[in-house]
PDB file of C-alpha atoms in Angstrom:
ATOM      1  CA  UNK A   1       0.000   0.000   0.000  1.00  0.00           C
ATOM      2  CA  UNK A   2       2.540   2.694   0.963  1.00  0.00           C
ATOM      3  CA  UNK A   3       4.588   1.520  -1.859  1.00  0.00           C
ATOM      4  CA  UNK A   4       1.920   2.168  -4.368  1.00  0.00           C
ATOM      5  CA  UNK A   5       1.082   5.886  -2.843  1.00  0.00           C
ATOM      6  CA  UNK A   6       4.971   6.373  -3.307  1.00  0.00           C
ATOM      7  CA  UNK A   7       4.510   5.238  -7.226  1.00  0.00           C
ATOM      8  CA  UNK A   8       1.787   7.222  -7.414  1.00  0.00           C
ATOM      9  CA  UNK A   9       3.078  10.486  -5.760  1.00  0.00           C
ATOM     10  CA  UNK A  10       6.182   9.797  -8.213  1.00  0.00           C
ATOM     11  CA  UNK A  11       4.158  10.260 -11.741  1.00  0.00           C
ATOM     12  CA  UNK A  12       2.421  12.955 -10.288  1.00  0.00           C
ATOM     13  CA  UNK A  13       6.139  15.076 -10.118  1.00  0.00           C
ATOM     14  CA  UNK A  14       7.206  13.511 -13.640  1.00  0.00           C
ATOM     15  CA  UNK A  15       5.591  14.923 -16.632  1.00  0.00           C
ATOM     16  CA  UNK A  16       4.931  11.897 -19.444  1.00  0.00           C
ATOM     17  CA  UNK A  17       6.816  12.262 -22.285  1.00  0.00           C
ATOM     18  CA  UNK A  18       5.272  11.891 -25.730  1.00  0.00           C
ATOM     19  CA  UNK A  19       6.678   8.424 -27.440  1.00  0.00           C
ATOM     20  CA  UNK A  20       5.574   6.713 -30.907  1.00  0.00           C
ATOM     21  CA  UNK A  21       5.150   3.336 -31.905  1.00  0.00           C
ATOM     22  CA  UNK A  22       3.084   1.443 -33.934  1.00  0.00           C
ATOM     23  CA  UNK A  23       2.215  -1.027 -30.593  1.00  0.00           C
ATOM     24  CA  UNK A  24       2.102  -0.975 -27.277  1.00  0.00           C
ATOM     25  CA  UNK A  25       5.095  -2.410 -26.877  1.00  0.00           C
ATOM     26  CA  UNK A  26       7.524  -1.906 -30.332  1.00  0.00           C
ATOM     27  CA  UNK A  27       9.281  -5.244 -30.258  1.00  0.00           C
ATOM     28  CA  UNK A  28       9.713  -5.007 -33.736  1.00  0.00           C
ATOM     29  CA  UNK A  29       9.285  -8.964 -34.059  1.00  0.00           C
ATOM     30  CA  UNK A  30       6.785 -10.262 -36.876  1.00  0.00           C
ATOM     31  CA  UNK A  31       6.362 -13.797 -38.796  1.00  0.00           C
ATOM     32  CA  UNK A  32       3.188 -14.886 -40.401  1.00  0.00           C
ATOM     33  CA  UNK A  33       4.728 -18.352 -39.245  1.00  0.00           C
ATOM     34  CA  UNK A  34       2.520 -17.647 -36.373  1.00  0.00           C
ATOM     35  CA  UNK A  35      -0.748 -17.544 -38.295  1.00  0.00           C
ATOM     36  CA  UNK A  36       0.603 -20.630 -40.012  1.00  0.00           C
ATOM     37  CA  UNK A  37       0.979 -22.623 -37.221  1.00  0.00           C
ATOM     38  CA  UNK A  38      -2.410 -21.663 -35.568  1.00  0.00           C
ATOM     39  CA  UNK A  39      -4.084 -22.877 -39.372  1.00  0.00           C
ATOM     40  CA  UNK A  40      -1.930 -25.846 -39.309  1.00  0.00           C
ATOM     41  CA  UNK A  41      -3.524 -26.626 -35.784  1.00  0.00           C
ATOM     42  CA  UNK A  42      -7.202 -25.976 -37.029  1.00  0.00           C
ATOM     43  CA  UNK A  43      -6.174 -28.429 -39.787  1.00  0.00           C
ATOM     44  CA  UNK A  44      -5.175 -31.133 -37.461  1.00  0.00           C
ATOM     45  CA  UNK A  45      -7.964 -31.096 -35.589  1.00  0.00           C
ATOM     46  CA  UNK A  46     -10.369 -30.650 -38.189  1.00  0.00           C
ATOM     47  CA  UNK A  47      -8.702 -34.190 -39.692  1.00  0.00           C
ATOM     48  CA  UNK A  48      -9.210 -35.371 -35.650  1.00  0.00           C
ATOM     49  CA  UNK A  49     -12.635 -34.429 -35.730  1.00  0.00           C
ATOM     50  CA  UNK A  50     -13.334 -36.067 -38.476  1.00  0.00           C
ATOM     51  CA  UNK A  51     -12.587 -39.384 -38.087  1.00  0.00           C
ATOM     52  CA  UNK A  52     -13.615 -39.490 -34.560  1.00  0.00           C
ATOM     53  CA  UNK A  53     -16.766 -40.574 -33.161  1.00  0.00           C
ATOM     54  CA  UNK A  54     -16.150 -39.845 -29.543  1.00  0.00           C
ATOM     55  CA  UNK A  55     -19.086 -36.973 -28.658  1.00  0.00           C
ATOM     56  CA  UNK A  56     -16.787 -35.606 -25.921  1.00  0.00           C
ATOM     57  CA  UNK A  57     -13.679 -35.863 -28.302  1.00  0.00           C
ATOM     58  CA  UNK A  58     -15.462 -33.721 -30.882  1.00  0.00           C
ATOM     59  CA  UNK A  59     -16.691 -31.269 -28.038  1.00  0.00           C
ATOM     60  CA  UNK A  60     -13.143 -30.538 -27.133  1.00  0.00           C
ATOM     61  CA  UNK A  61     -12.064 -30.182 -30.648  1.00  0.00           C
ATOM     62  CA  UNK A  62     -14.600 -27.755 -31.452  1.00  0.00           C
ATOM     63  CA  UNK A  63     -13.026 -25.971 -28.340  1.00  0.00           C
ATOM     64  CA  UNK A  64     -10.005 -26.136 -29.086  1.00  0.00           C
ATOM     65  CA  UNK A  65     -10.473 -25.311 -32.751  1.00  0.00           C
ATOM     66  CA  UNK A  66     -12.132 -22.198 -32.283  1.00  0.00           C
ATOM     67  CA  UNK A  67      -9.400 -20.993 -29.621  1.00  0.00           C
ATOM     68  CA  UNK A  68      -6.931 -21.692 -32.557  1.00  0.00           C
ATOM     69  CA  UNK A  69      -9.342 -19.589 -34.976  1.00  0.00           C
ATOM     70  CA  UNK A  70      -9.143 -16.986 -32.539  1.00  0.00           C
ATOM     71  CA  UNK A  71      -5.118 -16.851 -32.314  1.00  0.00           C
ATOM     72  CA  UNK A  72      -4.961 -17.293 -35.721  1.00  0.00           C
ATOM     73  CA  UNK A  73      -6.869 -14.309 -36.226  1.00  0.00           C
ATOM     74  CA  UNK A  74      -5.203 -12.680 -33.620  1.00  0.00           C
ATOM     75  CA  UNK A  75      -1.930 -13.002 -35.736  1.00  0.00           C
ATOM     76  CA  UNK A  76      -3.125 -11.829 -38.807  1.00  0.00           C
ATOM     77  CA  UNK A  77      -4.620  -8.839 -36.894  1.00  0.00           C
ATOM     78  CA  UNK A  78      -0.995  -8.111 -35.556  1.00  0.00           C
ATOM     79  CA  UNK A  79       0.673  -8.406 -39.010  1.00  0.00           C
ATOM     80  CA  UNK A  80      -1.853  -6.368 -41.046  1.00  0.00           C
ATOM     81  CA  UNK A  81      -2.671  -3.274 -37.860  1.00  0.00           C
ATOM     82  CA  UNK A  82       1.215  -3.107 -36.995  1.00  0.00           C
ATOM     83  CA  UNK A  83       3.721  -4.853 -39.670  1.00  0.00           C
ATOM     84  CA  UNK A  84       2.378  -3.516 -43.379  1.00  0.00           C
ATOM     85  CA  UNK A  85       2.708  -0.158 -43.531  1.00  0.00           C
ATOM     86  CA  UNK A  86       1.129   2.652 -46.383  1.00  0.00           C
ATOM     87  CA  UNK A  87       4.356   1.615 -48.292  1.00  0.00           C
ATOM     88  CA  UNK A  88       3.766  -1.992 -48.714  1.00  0.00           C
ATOM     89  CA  UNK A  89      -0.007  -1.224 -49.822  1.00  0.00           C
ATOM     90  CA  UNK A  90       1.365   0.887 -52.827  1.00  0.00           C
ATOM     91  CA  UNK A  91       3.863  -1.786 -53.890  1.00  0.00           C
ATOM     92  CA  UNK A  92       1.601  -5.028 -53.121  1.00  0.00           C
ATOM     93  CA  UNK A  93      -2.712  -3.249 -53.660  1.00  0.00           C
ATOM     94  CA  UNK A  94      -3.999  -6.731 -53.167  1.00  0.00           C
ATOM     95  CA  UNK A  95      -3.279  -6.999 -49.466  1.00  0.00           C
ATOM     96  CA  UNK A  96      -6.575  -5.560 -48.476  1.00  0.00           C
ATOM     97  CA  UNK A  97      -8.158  -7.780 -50.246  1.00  0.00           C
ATOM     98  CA  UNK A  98      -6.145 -10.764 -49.071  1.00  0.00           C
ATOM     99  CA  UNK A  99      -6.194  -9.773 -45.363  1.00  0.00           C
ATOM    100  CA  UNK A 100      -9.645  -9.938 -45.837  1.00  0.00           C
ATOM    101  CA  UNK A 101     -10.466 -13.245 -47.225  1.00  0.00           C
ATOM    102  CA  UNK A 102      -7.855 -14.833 -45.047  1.00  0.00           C
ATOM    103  CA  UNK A 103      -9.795 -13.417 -41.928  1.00  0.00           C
ATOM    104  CA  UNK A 104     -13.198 -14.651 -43.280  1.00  0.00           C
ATOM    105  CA  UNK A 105     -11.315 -17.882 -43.520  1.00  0.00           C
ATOM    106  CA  UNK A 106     -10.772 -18.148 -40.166  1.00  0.00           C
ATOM    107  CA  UNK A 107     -14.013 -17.652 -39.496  1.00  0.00           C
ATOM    108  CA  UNK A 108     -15.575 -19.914 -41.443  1.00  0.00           C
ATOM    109  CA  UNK A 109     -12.878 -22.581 -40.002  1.00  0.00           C
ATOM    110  CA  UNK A 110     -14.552 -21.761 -36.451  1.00  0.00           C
ATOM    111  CA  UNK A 111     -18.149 -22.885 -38.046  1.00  0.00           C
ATOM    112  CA  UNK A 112     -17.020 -25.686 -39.886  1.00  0.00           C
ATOM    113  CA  UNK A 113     -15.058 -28.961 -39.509  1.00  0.00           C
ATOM    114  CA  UNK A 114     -13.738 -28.849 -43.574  1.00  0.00           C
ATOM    115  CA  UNK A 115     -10.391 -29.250 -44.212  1.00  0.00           C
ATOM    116  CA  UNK A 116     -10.836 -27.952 -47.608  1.00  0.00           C
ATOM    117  CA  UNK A 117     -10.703 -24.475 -45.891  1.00  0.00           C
ATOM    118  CA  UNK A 118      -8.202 -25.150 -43.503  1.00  0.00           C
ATOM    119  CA  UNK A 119      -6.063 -25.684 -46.771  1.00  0.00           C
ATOM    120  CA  UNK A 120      -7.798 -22.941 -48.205  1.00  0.00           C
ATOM    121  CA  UNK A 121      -6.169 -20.838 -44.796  1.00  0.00           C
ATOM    122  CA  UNK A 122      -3.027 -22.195 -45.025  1.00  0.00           C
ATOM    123  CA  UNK A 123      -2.629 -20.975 -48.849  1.00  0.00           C
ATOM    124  CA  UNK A 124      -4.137 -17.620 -47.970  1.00  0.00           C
ATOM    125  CA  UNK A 125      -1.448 -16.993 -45.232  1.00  0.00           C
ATOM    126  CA  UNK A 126       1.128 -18.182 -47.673  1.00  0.00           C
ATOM    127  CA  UNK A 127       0.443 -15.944 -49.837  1.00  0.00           C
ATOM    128  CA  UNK A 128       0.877 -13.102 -46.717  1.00  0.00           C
ATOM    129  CA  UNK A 129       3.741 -14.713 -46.045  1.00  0.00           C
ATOM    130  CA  UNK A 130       5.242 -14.256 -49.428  1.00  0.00           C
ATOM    131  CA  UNK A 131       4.635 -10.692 -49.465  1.00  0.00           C
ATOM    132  CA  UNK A 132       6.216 -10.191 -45.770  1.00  0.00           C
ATOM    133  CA  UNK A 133       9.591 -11.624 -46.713  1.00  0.00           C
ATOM    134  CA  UNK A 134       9.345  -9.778 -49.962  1.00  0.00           C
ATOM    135  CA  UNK A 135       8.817  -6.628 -47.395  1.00  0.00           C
ATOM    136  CA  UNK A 136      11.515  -7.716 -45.088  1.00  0.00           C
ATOM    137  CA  UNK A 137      13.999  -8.086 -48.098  1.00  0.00           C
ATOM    138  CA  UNK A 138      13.793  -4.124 -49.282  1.00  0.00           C
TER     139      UNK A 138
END
């Protein structure tokens, strides 16, 4: 308690300075192998799911599917709101467009147990992946 009124009584005395970054926190450290692996995962399990007949099985799949879905998403999100810059759009146009099929992939991966859109994710973020290292190169 007194330590926090002493923390508190401190940034009260020291004005905050004005910083910029494109995060929170500008680690500067971005791979779309992230997004891969969560698609690779929803894959998996989608094959799991499949060919399982276990109720409880396929409960925790579902579970455990979506959760990928999310982080997969989650990924993407990172890459496209803090890696690509105005730059990169002028050089590669279609990355709006592909950012935004490859999220609606994700989301139809939560709702369904295909794999045909898994691979359908997994080529999508491929094709991000491409243009990153193509970024990362110039």
């Amino acid at each position: 308690m007194l330590l926090a009124r002493m923390f508190n009584a401190l940034d009260r005395l020291r004005a905050p300075r004005p910083v910029s970054a494109h995060c929170d926190l500008p680690c500067g450290v971005y791979d779309p192998a992230q997004a891969r692996v969560e698609a690779e995962s929803i894959k998996a399990i989608m094959e799991k799911f499949n060919a399982s007949d276990d109720p409880y099985f396929r409960d925790r799949a579902t579970l455990i599917k979506e959760q990928r879905a999310e982080e997969c998403n989650h990924h993407l999100d990172v890459l496209w709101y803090q890696y690509f810059q105005p730059a990169h759009l002028e050089k590669y146009p279609q990355l709006h467009e592909l950012f935004w099929s490859t999220k609606k992939l994700t989301s139809q991966a939560k709702r369904a147990n295909d794999v045909a859109i898994a691979d359908q994710l997994l080529a999508k973020i491929n094709e991000i992946a491409d243009i990153f290292w193509e970024t990362k190169k110039a």
